[in-house]
Amino acid sequence: MQTILQYAQIICQNNQELRNFCDLNISLRNKNLDPKTTSGSSLVRTLDFKSSDETFPMVEAIKKHADEAQWRQTYSLSEVGKDFANRHCYLELIGPNGHFYSESIRGFIAFWGENLNYKWHSHEAEEIYCVLGGKALFKTKKETKVLKANETQFHKSWESHAMETLEDPLLAFILWRGKGLDHLAKMDN
Ligand code: ZN
């Protein structure tokens, strides 16, 4: 996991929006979490994610070290359905429950298969997405746009957002800061 963290720190350092959001160049204690798979995580290793020069090393490191990660699912079957639950998963790289401990920042690596609809949801923590590989439609109540590798999107506290993957699977690096850091996203109803 150390390799993945190092590439995350490099991406954060070299991307202005991420760098302005938080500083990842701090020492973070490795909590040596036990690896865990989900039905979606077995796909990560095998898929071809369209990356950029900036994100390629991190995408390759995630695929190579996917077996060492503690993969989780955010939502229950009843909330998102079987297909979504089977083809979406995430790992907490940095954070209160992450591979590397932090109380002030949370960093997730998340995977979605192609043609998935991530419905409107929100959370208290402020958030920035950085696409590592693939592309997807990112929606807020104000705009919808396609994001590709090394492009970012910011969400304010409690700002509703949704996302749809198109013909490509998506791998994203997601950072959280501020209040509500220790809660996960909730579906809007
Ligand atoms: Zn979010």
Coordinates of N, CA and C in Angstrom, one line a residue, residues 63-147:
K63 N -3.7 -1.5 -9.5 CA -4.0 -2.8 -10.1 C -3.0 -3.9 -9.6
K64 N -1.7 -3.5 -9.5 CA -0.7 -4.5 -9.0 C -0.9 -4.9 -7.6
H65 N -1.3 -3.9 -6.7 CA -1.4 -4.2 -5.3 C -2.8 -4.3 -4.8
A66 N -3.7 -4.5 -5.8 CA -5.2 -4.6 -5.4 C -5.4 -5.7 -4.3
D67 N -4.6 -6.8 -4.3 CA -4.9 -7.8 -3.4 C -4.5 -7.5 -1.9
E68 N -3.7 -6.4 -1.8 CA -3.3 -6.0 -0.5 C -4.2 -5.0 0.2
A69 N -5.2 -4.6 -0.5 CA -6.1 -3.5 0.0 C -7.3 -4.1 0.7
Q70 N -7.8 -3.3 1.6 CA -9.1 -3.7 2.3 C -10.2 -3.0 1.6
W71 N -10.8 -3.7 0.6 CA -11.9 -3.1 -0.2 C -13.2 -3.2 0.6
R72 N -14.1 -2.2 0.4 CA -15.3 -2.1 1.1 C -16.4 -1.6 0.1
Q73 N -17.7 -1.8 0.5 CA -18.8 -1.3 -0.2 C -19.5 -0.3 0.6
T74 N -19.9 0.8 0.0 CA -20.6 1.9 0.7 C -22.0 1.6 1.0
Y75 N -22.7 1.0 0.1 CA -24.1 1.0 0.2 C -24.6 -0.5 0.2
S76 N -25.8 -0.6 0.8 CA -26.4 -2.0 0.9 C -27.1 -2.3 -0.5
L77 N -27.4 -3.6 -0.6 CA -28.1 -4.0 -1.8 C -29.4 -3.3 -2.0
S78 N -30.1 -3.1 -0.9 CA -31.5 -2.5 -1.1 C -31.3 -1.0 -1.5
E79 N -30.2 -0.4 -1.2 CA -30.1 1.0 -1.6 C -29.7 1.2 -3.1
V80 N -28.9 0.3 -3.6 CA -28.3 0.5 -4.9 C -28.6 -0.6 -5.9
G81 N -29.0 -1.7 -5.4 CA -29.3 -2.8 -6.3 C -28.0 -3.7 -6.5
K82 N -28.3 -4.9 -7.0 CA -27.2 -5.9 -7.1 C -26.1 -5.5 -8.1
D83 N -26.5 -5.0 -9.2 CA -25.4 -4.7 -10.3 C -24.5 -3.7 -9.7
F84 N -25.0 -2.6 -9.2 CA -24.2 -1.5 -8.6 C -23.3 -2.1 -7.5
A85 N -23.9 -2.8 -6.6 CA -23.1 -3.4 -5.4 C -22.0 -4.3 -5.9
N86 N -22.3 -5.0 -7.0 CA -21.3 -6.0 -7.5 C -20.1 -5.3 -8.2
R87 N -20.4 -4.1 -8.8 CA -19.4 -3.5 -9.6 C -18.9 -2.1 -9.1
H88 N -19.1 -1.9 -7.8 CA -18.6 -0.7 -7.2 C -17.9 -1.1 -5.9
C89 N -16.7 -0.5 -5.6 CA -16.1 -0.7 -4.3 C -15.1 0.4 -4.1
Y90 N -14.6 0.5 -2.9 CA -13.6 1.5 -2.6 C -12.7 1.0 -1.5
L91 N -11.6 1.7 -1.4 CA -10.7 1.4 -0.3 C -10.3 2.8 0.3
E92 N -10.2 2.8 1.6 CA -9.8 4.0 2.3 C -8.3 4.0 2.5
L93 N -7.6 4.8 1.6 CA -6.1 4.9 1.7 C -5.7 5.6 2.9
I94 N -6.3 6.8 3.1 CA -5.9 7.7 4.2 C -7.2 8.0 5.0
G95 N -7.1 8.0 6.3 CA -8.2 8.4 7.1 C -8.3 7.7 8.4
P96 N -9.4 8.1 9.2 CA -9.6 7.5 10.5 C -9.7 5.9 10.5
N97 N -10.2 5.4 9.4 CA -10.3 3.9 9.2 C -9.5 3.4 8.1
G98 N -8.5 4.2 7.6 CA -7.8 3.9 6.4 C -6.5 3.1 6.6
H99 N -5.9 2.8 5.5 CA -4.6 2.1 5.6 C -3.6 3.0 6.2
F100 N -3.6 4.3 6.0 CA -2.7 5.2 6.6 C -3.5 6.2 7.4
Y101 N -3.2 6.3 8.7 CA -4.0 7.0 9.7 C -3.9 8.5 9.5
S102 N -5.1 9.2 9.4 CA -5.2 10.6 9.6 C -6.6 11.0 10.2
E103 N -6.6 12.0 11.0 CA -7.8 12.5 11.6 C -8.4 13.7 10.8
S104 N -7.5 14.3 9.9 CA -8.0 15.5 9.3 C -8.2 15.4 7.8
I105 N -7.8 14.3 7.2 CA -8.0 14.1 5.8 C -8.4 12.7 5.5
R106 N -9.3 12.5 4.6 CA -9.7 11.2 4.2 C -9.4 11.0 2.7
G107 N -8.8 10.0 2.3 CA -8.5 9.7 0.8 C -9.0 8.4 0.4
F108 N -9.9 8.3 -0.5 CA -10.4 7.0 -1.0 C -10.0 6.7 -2.4
I109 N -9.8 5.5 -2.7 CA -9.7 5.1 -4.1 C -11.0 4.3 -4.4
A110 N -11.7 4.7 -5.4 CA -13.0 4.1 -5.7 C -13.1 3.6 -7.1
F111 N -13.8 2.5 -7.3 CA -13.9 1.9 -8.6 C -15.4 1.7 -8.9
W112 N -15.8 2.1 -10.2 CA -17.1 1.8 -10.7 C -17.0 1.1 -12.1
G113 N -17.7 0.1 -12.3 CA -17.8 -0.6 -13.6 C -18.4 0.4 -14.6
E114 N -18.4 0.0 -15.9 CA -19.0 0.8 -17.0 C -20.6 0.8 -16.8
N115 N -21.2 1.8 -17.3 CA -22.6 2.0 -17.4 C -23.3 1.8 -16.0
L116 N -22.8 2.4 -15.0 CA -23.4 2.4 -13.7 C -23.9 3.8 -13.4
N117 N -25.1 3.9 -12.7 CA -25.7 5.2 -12.3 C -25.6 5.3 -10.8
Y118 N -24.7 6.3 -10.4 CA -24.6 6.6 -9.0 C -25.5 7.7 -8.7
K119 N -26.6 7.4 -8.0 CA -27.7 8.4 -7.9 C -27.3 9.5 -6.9
W120 N -28.2 10.5 -6.8 CA -27.9 11.7 -6.0 C -27.6 11.3 -4.6
H121 N -26.5 11.9 -4.1 CA -26.1 11.6 -2.7 C -25.3 12.8 -2.2
S122 N -25.1 12.8 -0.9 CA -24.4 14.0 -0.3 C -23.8 13.6 1.1
H123 N -22.9 14.5 1.5 CA -22.2 14.3 2.8 C -21.7 15.6 3.3
E124 N -21.5 15.6 4.6 CA -21.1 16.9 5.2 C -19.6 17.3 4.8
A125 N -18.7 16.4 4.7 CA -17.3 16.7 4.4 C -17.2 17.3 3.0
E126 N -16.3 18.3 2.8 CA -16.0 18.8 1.5 C -15.2 17.8 0.8
E127 N -15.3 17.8 -0.6 CA -14.8 16.7 -1.4 C -14.2 17.2 -2.7
I128 N -13.1 16.5 -3.1 CA -12.6 16.7 -4.4 C -12.3 15.3 -5.0
Y129 N -12.9 15.2 -6.3 CA -12.7 14.0 -7.0 C -11.5 14.2 -8.0
C130 N -10.7 13.2 -8.2 CA -9.7 13.3 -9.3 C -9.8 12.0 -10.0
V131 N -10.1 12.0 -11.3 CA -10.3 10.8 -12.1 C -8.8 10.3 -12.4
L132 N -8.6 9.0 -12.0 CA -7.3 8.4 -12.3 C -7.4 7.6 -13.7
G133 N -8.5 7.0 -13.9 CA -8.6 6.3 -15.2 C -10.1 6.1 -15.6
G134 N -10.3 6.2 -16.9 CA -11.7 6.1 -17.5 C -12.3 7.5 -17.5
K135 N -13.5 7.6 -17.7 CA -14.2 8.8 -17.7 C -15.7 8.6 -17.2
A136 N -16.3 9.7 -16.8 CA -17.7 9.6 -16.3 C -18.3 11.0 -16.3
L137 N -19.6 10.9 -16.3 CA -20.5 12.1 -16.2 C -20.6 12.5 -14.8
F138 N -20.2 13.7 -14.4 CA -20.3 14.2 -13.1 C -21.4 15.3 -13.0
K139 N -22.3 15.1 -12.1 CA -23.5 16.0 -12.0 C -23.6 16.7 -10.7
T140 N -23.9 18.0 -10.7 CA -24.4 18.7 -9.5 C -25.7 19.3 -10.0
K141 N -26.4 20.0 -9.1 CA -27.7 20.6 -9.5 C -27.4 21.8 -10.5
K142 N -26.2 22.2 -10.5 CA -25.8 23.4 -11.4 C -25.3 22.9 -12.8
E143 N -24.6 21.9 -12.8 CA -24.0 21.5 -14.1 C -23.7 20.0 -14.2
T144 N -23.5 19.5 -15.5 CA -23.1 18.2 -15.7 C -21.9 18.2 -16.7
K145 N -20.9 17.5 -16.3 CA -19.7 17.5 -17.2 C -19.0 16.2 -17.2
V146 N -18.3 15.9 -18.3 CA -17.5 14.7 -18.4 C -16.1 15.0 -17.8
L147 N -15.7 14.1 -17.0 CA -14.4 14.2 -16.4 C -13.5 13.1 -16.8

